[in-house]
Short mmCIF file of C-alpha atoms in Angstrom, two decimals:
data_model
loop_
_atom_site.label_atom_id
_atom_site.label_comp_id
_atom_site.label_asym_id
_atom_site.label_seq_id
_atom_site.Cartn_x
_atom_site.Cartn_y
_atom_site.Cartn_z
CA MET A 1 34.84 -21.42 14.05
CA ILE A 2 34.99 -18.34 12.53
CA THR A 3 34.51 -19.45 8.17
CA ASN A 4 33.11 -15.88 7.00
CA PRO A 5 34.94 -12.73 8.39
CA THR A 6 33.48 -9.30 7.75
CA SER A 7 36.01 -7.89 5.97
CA GLN A 8 37.48 -4.93 7.14
CA ARG A 9 36.98 -2.33 4.17
CA SER A 10 32.97 -3.40 4.68
CA LEU A 11 33.28 -2.09 8.21
CA ARG A 12 34.84 1.07 7.29
CA ALA A 13 31.97 1.56 4.01
CA HIS A 14 31.21 5.23 3.33
CA ARG A 15 27.42 6.24 3.79
CA PRO A 16 26.08 7.18 0.46
CA LYS A 17 26.22 11.08 0.18
CA ARG A 18 23.25 12.65 -0.02
CA LEU A 19 21.64 16.00 -0.75
CA SER A 20 20.83 18.74 1.85
CA GLN A 21 17.65 19.69 2.50
CA ARG A 22 18.02 23.36 1.47
CA VAL A 23 19.45 22.00 -1.94
CA ALA A 24 17.22 19.45 -2.90
CA THR A 25 14.04 21.65 -2.71
CA THR A 26 15.48 24.46 -4.71
CA GLY A 27 13.59 24.81 -8.31
CA GLU A 28 16.86 24.47 -10.08
CA TYR A 29 18.02 21.07 -8.47
CA ILE A 30 14.27 19.67 -9.04
CA ALA A 31 14.34 20.97 -12.98
CA ARG A 32 17.42 18.84 -13.61
CA LEU A 33 16.50 15.92 -11.71
CA ALA A 34 13.37 15.65 -14.25
CA ALA A 35 15.36 14.42 -16.80
CA ARG A 36 16.75 11.70 -14.75
CA LEU A 37 13.31 10.13 -13.35
CA THR A 38 11.73 7.65 -15.04
CA ASP A 39 7.95 7.04 -15.12
CA ARG A 40 8.75 4.13 -12.72
CA ASP A 41 10.42 6.61 -10.50
CA ARG A 42 7.46 9.09 -10.37
CA TRP A 43 4.88 6.13 -9.89
CA LEU A 44 6.69 5.03 -6.64
CA ALA A 45 6.36 8.41 -5.09
CA ARG A 46 2.81 8.90 -5.61
CA MET A 47 2.85 5.11 -4.00
CA LEU A 48 5.11 6.00 -0.65
CA TYR A 49 3.10 9.58 -0.65
CA GLU A 50 -0.22 7.50 -0.37
CA HIS A 51 0.53 4.66 1.71
CA LYS A 52 3.36 5.88 3.71
CA VAL A 53 6.07 3.71 4.10
CA LEU A 54 6.99 0.43 1.94
CA THR A 55 9.44 -2.24 2.37
CA THR A 56 12.31 -3.34 0.07
CA HIS A 57 10.50 -6.57 -0.69
CA GLN A 58 7.23 -5.23 -1.18
CA ILE A 59 8.81 -2.25 -3.70
CA THR A 60 10.58 -5.28 -5.39
CA GLU A 61 7.88 -7.73 -5.96
CA ILE A 62 5.28 -4.65 -7.41
CA ALA A 63 7.74 -2.71 -9.71
CA TYR A 64 10.73 -4.40 -10.56
CA PRO A 65 12.01 -7.91 -11.55
CA SER A 66 14.74 -8.11 -9.42
CA SER A 67 15.86 -7.82 -5.87
CA ARG A 68 19.89 -6.49 -7.44
CA ALA A 69 17.65 -4.33 -9.88
CA ALA A 70 15.51 -3.01 -7.26
CA ASN A 71 18.66 -2.29 -4.51
CA LEU A 72 20.58 -0.12 -7.59
CA ARG A 73 17.71 2.14 -8.31
CA LEU A 74 16.47 2.90 -4.48
CA LEU A 75 19.98 3.42 -3.94
CA GLN A 76 20.30 5.84 -6.68
CA LEU A 77 16.64 7.50 -5.71
CA TYR A 78 17.91 7.73 -2.02
CA LYS A 79 20.90 9.63 -3.24
CA TRP A 80 18.86 12.02 -5.16
CA ARG A 81 16.41 12.32 -1.89
CA LEU A 82 13.34 11.43 -3.84
CA LEU A 83 13.18 8.69 -1.16
CA ASP A 84 14.76 8.37 2.57
CA ARG A 85 14.79 5.35 4.15
CA PHE A 86 15.57 3.72 7.59
CA GLN A 87 15.78 0.13 9.32
CA PRO A 88 14.03 -0.33 12.14
CA PHE A 89 15.18 -2.69 15.26
CA ILE A 90 13.87 -5.99 15.52
CA ALA A 91 14.84 -8.86 17.93
CA SER A 92 15.93 -11.45 15.47
CA GLY A 93 17.51 -11.19 12.42
CA THR A 94 18.25 -8.33 10.71
CA ALA A 95 14.79 -5.97 9.34
CA PRO A 96 14.29 -4.93 5.81
CA MET A 97 14.93 -1.44 4.49
CA HIS A 98 11.84 0.64 4.95
CA TYR A 99 11.64 3.73 2.29
CA VAL A 100 9.17 7.01 2.76
CA LEU A 101 9.05 9.87 0.46
CA ASP A 102 11.59 12.39 0.77
CA VAL A 103 11.85 16.94 -0.10
CA ALA A 104 12.52 16.41 -3.07
CA GLY A 105 10.17 13.23 -4.38
CA ALA A 106 7.57 15.28 -2.75
CA ALA A 107 8.15 18.44 -5.04
CA VAL A 108 8.26 15.99 -7.78
CA VAL A 109 4.71 14.76 -6.68
CA ALA A 110 3.24 18.15 -6.61
CA ARG A 111 4.76 19.81 -9.52
CA GLU A 112 3.41 17.42 -11.45
CA ASP A 113 -0.31 18.36 -10.27
CA GLY A 114 0.27 21.68 -10.70
CA LEU A 115 0.82 22.21 -6.72
CA ASP A 116 2.99 24.04 -4.57
CA PRO A 117 4.88 21.53 -2.01
CA ARG A 118 3.35 23.19 0.75
CA ASP A 119 -0.04 22.23 -0.79
CA LEU A 120 0.72 18.54 -0.02
CA ASP A 121 0.59 18.93 3.73
CA TYR A 122 4.17 17.41 3.39
CA ARG A 123 7.08 17.25 6.25
CA HIS A 124 9.66 15.28 6.10
CA GLU A 125 9.85 15.19 10.12
CA ARG A 126 6.85 13.72 9.90
CA ALA A 127 7.59 10.97 6.71
CA ILE A 128 10.54 9.81 8.27
CA GLY A 129 8.65 9.76 11.85
CA ILE A 130 6.95 6.76 11.05
CA ALA A 131 10.11 4.85 11.81
CA HIS A 132 8.83 5.62 15.72
CA SER A 133 5.44 4.78 15.16
CA LEU A 134 3.94 1.91 17.37
CA ARG A 135 1.33 1.41 14.23
CA LEU A 136 4.62 1.03 11.80
CA ALA A 137 3.96 -2.92 11.66
CA HIS A 138 0.15 -2.82 11.49
CA THR A 139 0.80 -0.27 8.11
CA VAL A 140 3.56 -2.16 6.82
CA GLY A 141 1.37 -5.51 7.29
CA THR A 142 -1.52 -4.15 5.77
CA ASN A 143 0.56 -2.37 2.65
CA ALA A 144 1.86 -5.94 2.50
CA PHE A 145 -1.77 -7.28 1.93
CA PHE A 146 -2.00 -5.36 -0.95
CA THR A 147 1.45 -5.46 -2.41
CA ALA A 148 0.80 -9.64 -2.75
CA LEU A 149 -2.01 -9.00 -4.66
CA ILE A 150 -0.11 -6.38 -6.61
CA ALA A 151 2.88 -9.25 -7.13
CA HIS A 152 0.21 -11.81 -8.29
CA SER A 153 -1.66 -9.14 -11.11
CA ARG A 154 2.49 -9.10 -12.61
CA ASN A 155 2.75 -12.28 -13.15
CA MET A 156 1.66 -13.60 -16.66
CA ASP A 157 -0.70 -15.65 -16.07
CA ALA A 158 -2.67 -14.08 -13.51
CA SER A 159 -6.15 -14.21 -14.11
CA GLY A 160 -7.00 -10.71 -12.25
CA GLN A 161 -5.55 -7.98 -11.16
CA LEU A 162 -6.02 -5.29 -8.37
CA THR A 163 -6.93 -2.28 -10.51
CA ALA A 164 -7.53 -0.13 -7.13
CA TRP A 165 -6.04 0.23 -3.88
CA TRP A 166 -6.69 3.50 -1.21
CA SER A 167 -4.47 3.78 1.95
CA GLU A 168 -5.80 4.47 5.57
CA ALA A 169 -5.22 7.94 5.58
CA ARG A 170 -7.14 8.41 2.56
CA CYS A 171 -10.51 6.11 3.62
CA LYS A 172 -10.54 8.34 6.67
CA ARG A 173 -10.46 11.37 4.78
CA HIS A 174 -13.85 10.49 3.54
CA PHE A 175 -15.39 8.02 5.75
CA GLY A 176 -13.49 8.64 9.03
CA ASP A 177 -16.56 10.49 10.52
CA ILE A 178 -18.36 6.88 10.42
CA VAL A 179 -15.60 4.25 10.13
CA ARG A 180 -11.81 3.91 9.22
CA PRO A 181 -10.85 0.61 7.43
CA ASP A 182 -7.25 -0.07 6.71
CA GLY A 183 -7.36 0.30 3.19
CA TYR A 184 -10.30 -0.21 0.04
CA GLY A 185 -9.35 -2.25 -2.78
CA ARG A 186 -10.83 -3.60 -6.18
CA TRP A 187 -10.04 -6.62 -7.48
CA HIS A 188 -11.30 -7.41 -11.31
CA GLU A 189 -11.15 -10.80 -13.08
CA HIS A 190 -13.12 -12.54 -15.92
CA HIS A 191 -15.40 -9.66 -16.48
CA SER A 192 -16.39 -8.82 -13.18
CA ALA A 193 -15.21 -6.86 -9.89
CA PHE A 194 -14.79 -6.64 -6.56
CA GLU A 195 -14.32 -4.68 -4.36
CA TRP A 196 -13.81 -4.11 -0.56
CA PHE A 197 -12.76 -2.29 2.60
CA LEU A 198 -10.00 -4.32 4.36
CA GLU A 199 -9.73 -4.39 8.12
CA PHE A 200 -6.09 -5.94 9.13
CA ASP A 201 -5.85 -7.54 12.38
CA PHE A 202 -3.09 -8.15 14.75
CA GLY A 203 -4.76 -9.48 17.34
CA THR A 204 -4.13 -7.17 19.37
CA GLU A 205 -8.19 -6.03 20.04
CA ARG A 206 -10.79 -8.22 21.99
CA PRO A 207 -13.33 -9.90 19.59
CA ASP A 208 -16.12 -7.50 20.54
CA ARG A 209 -13.78 -5.09 19.85
CA VAL A 210 -13.79 -6.22 16.11
CA ALA A 211 -17.26 -6.70 16.15
CA ALA A 212 -18.30 -3.16 17.39
CA LYS A 213 -17.14 -2.10 14.10
CA LEU A 214 -19.65 -3.64 12.56
CA PRO A 215 -22.53 -1.06 12.90
CA GLY A 216 -20.43 1.86 11.74
CA TYR A 217 -19.86 -0.13 8.24
CA ALA A 218 -24.39 -0.53 8.24
CA LYS A 219 -24.20 3.36 8.78
CA LEU A 220 -21.95 4.08 5.72
CA ALA A 221 -24.68 1.75 3.62
CA THR A 222 -27.41 3.77 4.52
CA THR A 223 -25.96 7.04 4.17
CA THR A 224 -24.43 6.83 1.14
CA GLY A 225 -26.57 3.72 -0.57
CA ILE A 226 -23.53 1.43 -1.44
CA THR A 227 -22.97 -1.72 0.14
CA THR A 228 -19.47 -2.69 0.45
CA PRO A 229 -18.11 -6.03 1.59
CA ILE A 230 -15.49 -5.89 5.00
CA LEU A 231 -12.21 -8.41 4.08
CA LEU A 232 -11.34 -9.03 7.92
CA TRP A 233 -7.38 -10.56 8.15
CA MET A 234 -6.31 -12.59 11.01
CA PRO A 235 -2.80 -13.60 12.21
CA THR A 236 -4.17 -17.52 12.98
CA THR A 237 -7.24 -19.36 12.21
CA ARG A 238 -7.84 -19.54 15.81
CA ARG A 239 -8.67 -15.88 16.07
CA GLU A 240 -10.52 -15.99 12.90
CA THR A 241 -12.46 -18.18 14.86
CA ARG A 242 -12.61 -16.30 17.75
CA VAL A 243 -13.61 -12.95 15.91
CA ARG A 244 -16.28 -15.05 13.54
CA HIS A 245 -18.17 -15.75 16.58
CA ALA A 246 -18.03 -12.21 17.94
CA LEU A 247 -19.35 -10.84 14.63
CA THR A 248 -21.70 -13.31 14.01
CA THR A 249 -23.56 -11.84 17.76
CA ALA A 250 -22.57 -8.23 16.09
CA LEU A 251 -24.29 -8.70 12.91
CA SER A 252 -27.61 -10.51 14.49
CA THR A 253 -28.09 -7.15 16.48
CA LEU A 254 -28.40 -5.04 13.51
CA ASP A 255 -31.47 -3.98 12.06
CA ASP A 256 -30.34 -4.91 8.52
CA PRO A 257 -27.58 -7.62 8.54
CA THR A 258 -27.24 -7.51 5.01
CA LEU A 259 -26.04 -4.04 4.82
CA VAL A 260 -22.33 -5.69 6.14
CA PRO A 261 -21.47 -8.13 4.04
CA VAL A 262 -18.40 -9.77 5.57
CA ALA A 263 -15.81 -12.47 4.98
CA THR A 264 -12.85 -13.77 7.08
CA SER A 265 -9.70 -15.01 6.75
CA SER A 266 -6.05 -15.64 8.29
CA ALA A 267 -2.53 -15.56 7.27
CA ASP A 268 -1.78 -19.31 8.56
CA PHE A 269 -4.30 -20.65 6.51
CA VAL A 270 -3.10 -23.64 4.36
CA SER A 271 -4.50 -22.83 0.72
CA ASN A 272 -4.21 -25.30 -2.43
CA ASP A 273 -2.87 -22.91 -4.42
CA ARG A 274 1.42 -22.54 -4.47
CA ASP A 275 0.59 -18.83 -4.31
CA ALA A 276 -0.67 -18.05 -1.11
CA HIS A 277 -1.44 -14.81 -2.15
CA PRO A 278 -4.97 -13.20 -0.68
CA ALA A 279 -6.76 -13.58 -4.08
CA THR A 280 -6.51 -17.56 -3.74
CA ALA A 281 -9.40 -19.42 -2.18
CA ARG A 282 -9.12 -18.42 1.29
CA TRP A 283 -12.27 -16.52 2.20
CA GLN A 284 -15.16 -17.64 4.69
CA PRO A 285 -17.97 -15.47 4.42
CA LEU A 286 -20.25 -14.86 7.61
CA ASP A 287 -23.45 -16.32 6.69
CA GLY A 288 -25.18 -17.51 10.29
CA ARG A 289 -27.04 -20.06 8.41
CA GLN A 290 -24.27 -21.59 6.73
CA LEU A 291 -21.43 -21.43 8.90
CA THR A 292 -18.95 -24.19 7.00
CA SER A 293 -18.62 -22.75 3.97
CA ARG A 294 -15.89 -23.63 1.64
CA ARG A 295 -13.48 -20.99 1.33
CA LEU A 296 -13.69 -18.52 -1.94
CA THR A 297 -11.53 -16.67 -4.26
CA LEU A 298 -11.61 -12.87 -4.48
CA ALA A 299 -13.31 -13.20 -7.55
CA GLU A 300 -15.96 -15.79 -5.87
CA LEU A 301 -17.05 -13.29 -3.24
CA GLY A 302 -18.31 -11.18 -5.76
CA ARG A 303 -21.10 -13.54 -5.94
CA ALA A 304 -21.23 -14.80 -2.58
CA TRP A 305 -23.94 -11.91 -1.90
CA PRO A 306 -26.47 -12.68 -4.20
CA HIS A 307 -28.48 -8.87 -3.27
CA LEU A 308 -25.71 -7.02 -3.94
CA PRO A 309 -25.24 -5.30 -7.56
CA PRO A 310 -23.03 -6.24 -10.40
CA LEU A 311 -19.82 -3.65 -10.04
CA PRO A 312 -18.72 -2.07 -13.88
CA PRO A 313 -15.33 -4.10 -14.89
CA SER A 314 -13.85 -0.43 -14.47
CA SER A 315 -10.77 0.59 -12.50
CA SER A 316 -12.37 3.34 -10.90
CA ALA A 317 -13.77 3.23 -7.47
CA SER A 318 -17.38 2.86 -7.09
CA VAL A 319 -17.33 4.26 -3.47
CA ALA A 320 -19.20 7.05 -2.67
CA THR A 321 -17.24 9.90 -1.01
CA GLY A 322 -17.66 13.15 0.90
CA SER A 323 -15.81 16.49 0.11
CA SER A 324 -11.93 16.99 0.18
CA ASP A 325 -9.63 20.15 0.59
CA SER A 326 -7.50 21.32 -1.91
CA TRP A 327 -4.14 19.07 -0.72
CA SER A 328 -5.95 15.89 -1.11
CA ASP A 329 -7.38 16.34 -4.70
CA LEU A 330 -4.86 13.79 -5.78
CA LEU A 331 -5.52 10.84 -7.25
CA PRO A 332 -4.88 7.50 -5.94
CA PRO A 333 -1.59 6.02 -7.83
CA SER A 334 -2.70 3.13 -10.16
CA PRO A 335 -1.79 -0.39 -8.55
CA LEU A 336 0.17 -1.31 -11.31
CA ALA A 337 3.93 0.09 -11.92
CA PRO A 338 4.01 1.57 -15.54
CA GLY A 339 6.73 -0.55 -17.30
CA PRO A 340 10.50 0.17 -17.75
CA THR A 341 11.78 3.25 -19.21
CA PRO A 342 14.06 2.69 -21.98
CA ARG A 343 17.46 3.61 -21.48
CA ARG A 344 18.90 6.38 -23.07
CA ARG A 345 22.36 8.14 -23.19
CA THR A 346 23.10 11.22 -21.79
CA ARG A 347 25.88 13.87 -22.35
CA ARG A 348 27.36 14.80 -19.16
CA SER A 349 26.73 18.26 -20.36
CA ASP A 350 23.20 17.78 -20.70
CA MET A 351 22.65 17.69 -16.78
CA GLY A 352 24.61 21.21 -16.76
CA ASN A 353 27.27 22.48 -14.73
CA ILE A 354 26.11 23.36 -11.45
CA ALA A 355 26.44 23.49 -7.97
CA GLY A 356 24.10 20.88 -7.05
CA ALA A 357 26.77 18.74 -8.61
CA ARG A 358 29.01 18.77 -6.01
CA HIS A 359 26.32 17.56 -3.69
CA GLY A 360 25.29 14.24 -5.03
CA ALA A 361 22.94 15.76 -8.03
CA PRO A 362 22.03 13.41 -10.47
CA THR A 363 24.43 13.14 -13.41
CA SER A 364 25.09 10.65 -16.35
#
């Protein structure tokens, strides 16, 4: 029995009208767009340039008060070609919309830093092509780890906040000749800071292959003189147990195991905290002398290895970086979104009466 039939109007709904790529990259259009973008819109464009792809849910939890507010604004940004979107196929149910940076968004990001859009090494085909990437799920999962921390940081009663988030691509540019972490983060809580490299594990590699990454981190610590802990996030506690055994064996072969502090956690670990975000007491340091140590919070991990010097409670990353070329000189965006821009009344004449308006250009 059909109780909720889909209306015929819904089956024949028109797709949102969008500008052509040629029109969306003209200087005239970008100038008109400047009057319509909020600080949060610009921040979101930079986040997508840095982290490649974010889902509707991830964008909502890091930047908007509700799903409705997020969907309404994302639709407008999609029409203006600040963002593009796709919906991947999944075996059951419906996947959320995935957003990437579009051509107008890349132009805005470049112009804000006084760069030519070509200097960003941005190509729309490559940006939207992540829809077919075999690493899409891994990228979305890695980003979900950090967006959960940002969502917790936005709570009024949050005791800490994420102050730095580097993408896999940025880490690769700086450390790719030695290690290639999936991300870098910095957490500030109670006047102290903790930083880490993230290894996001999907259970697709053998445990010994995961453990084989530790010598690279030891080499990085020796080369830079900075010891940065490694956090490994596993899909299950069973997988975590197997990987921890391999990690213990790998650490025992290092000349100086203290150069590679390691802690692990798993997605299905049940925390006492009602909000199961990565900052809760779910991390287990890898210590051969105490394999059954209690789970720690991110803030407590900063004190789990006494030989590590305390970090200054600032938002800047302390990891050493190598040389970079011009298009990668853009600083990573702040993990926390700027506040909403007050609404203002805009006359239609303020936007000008040019041909772009016929193609969905921003109007009041």
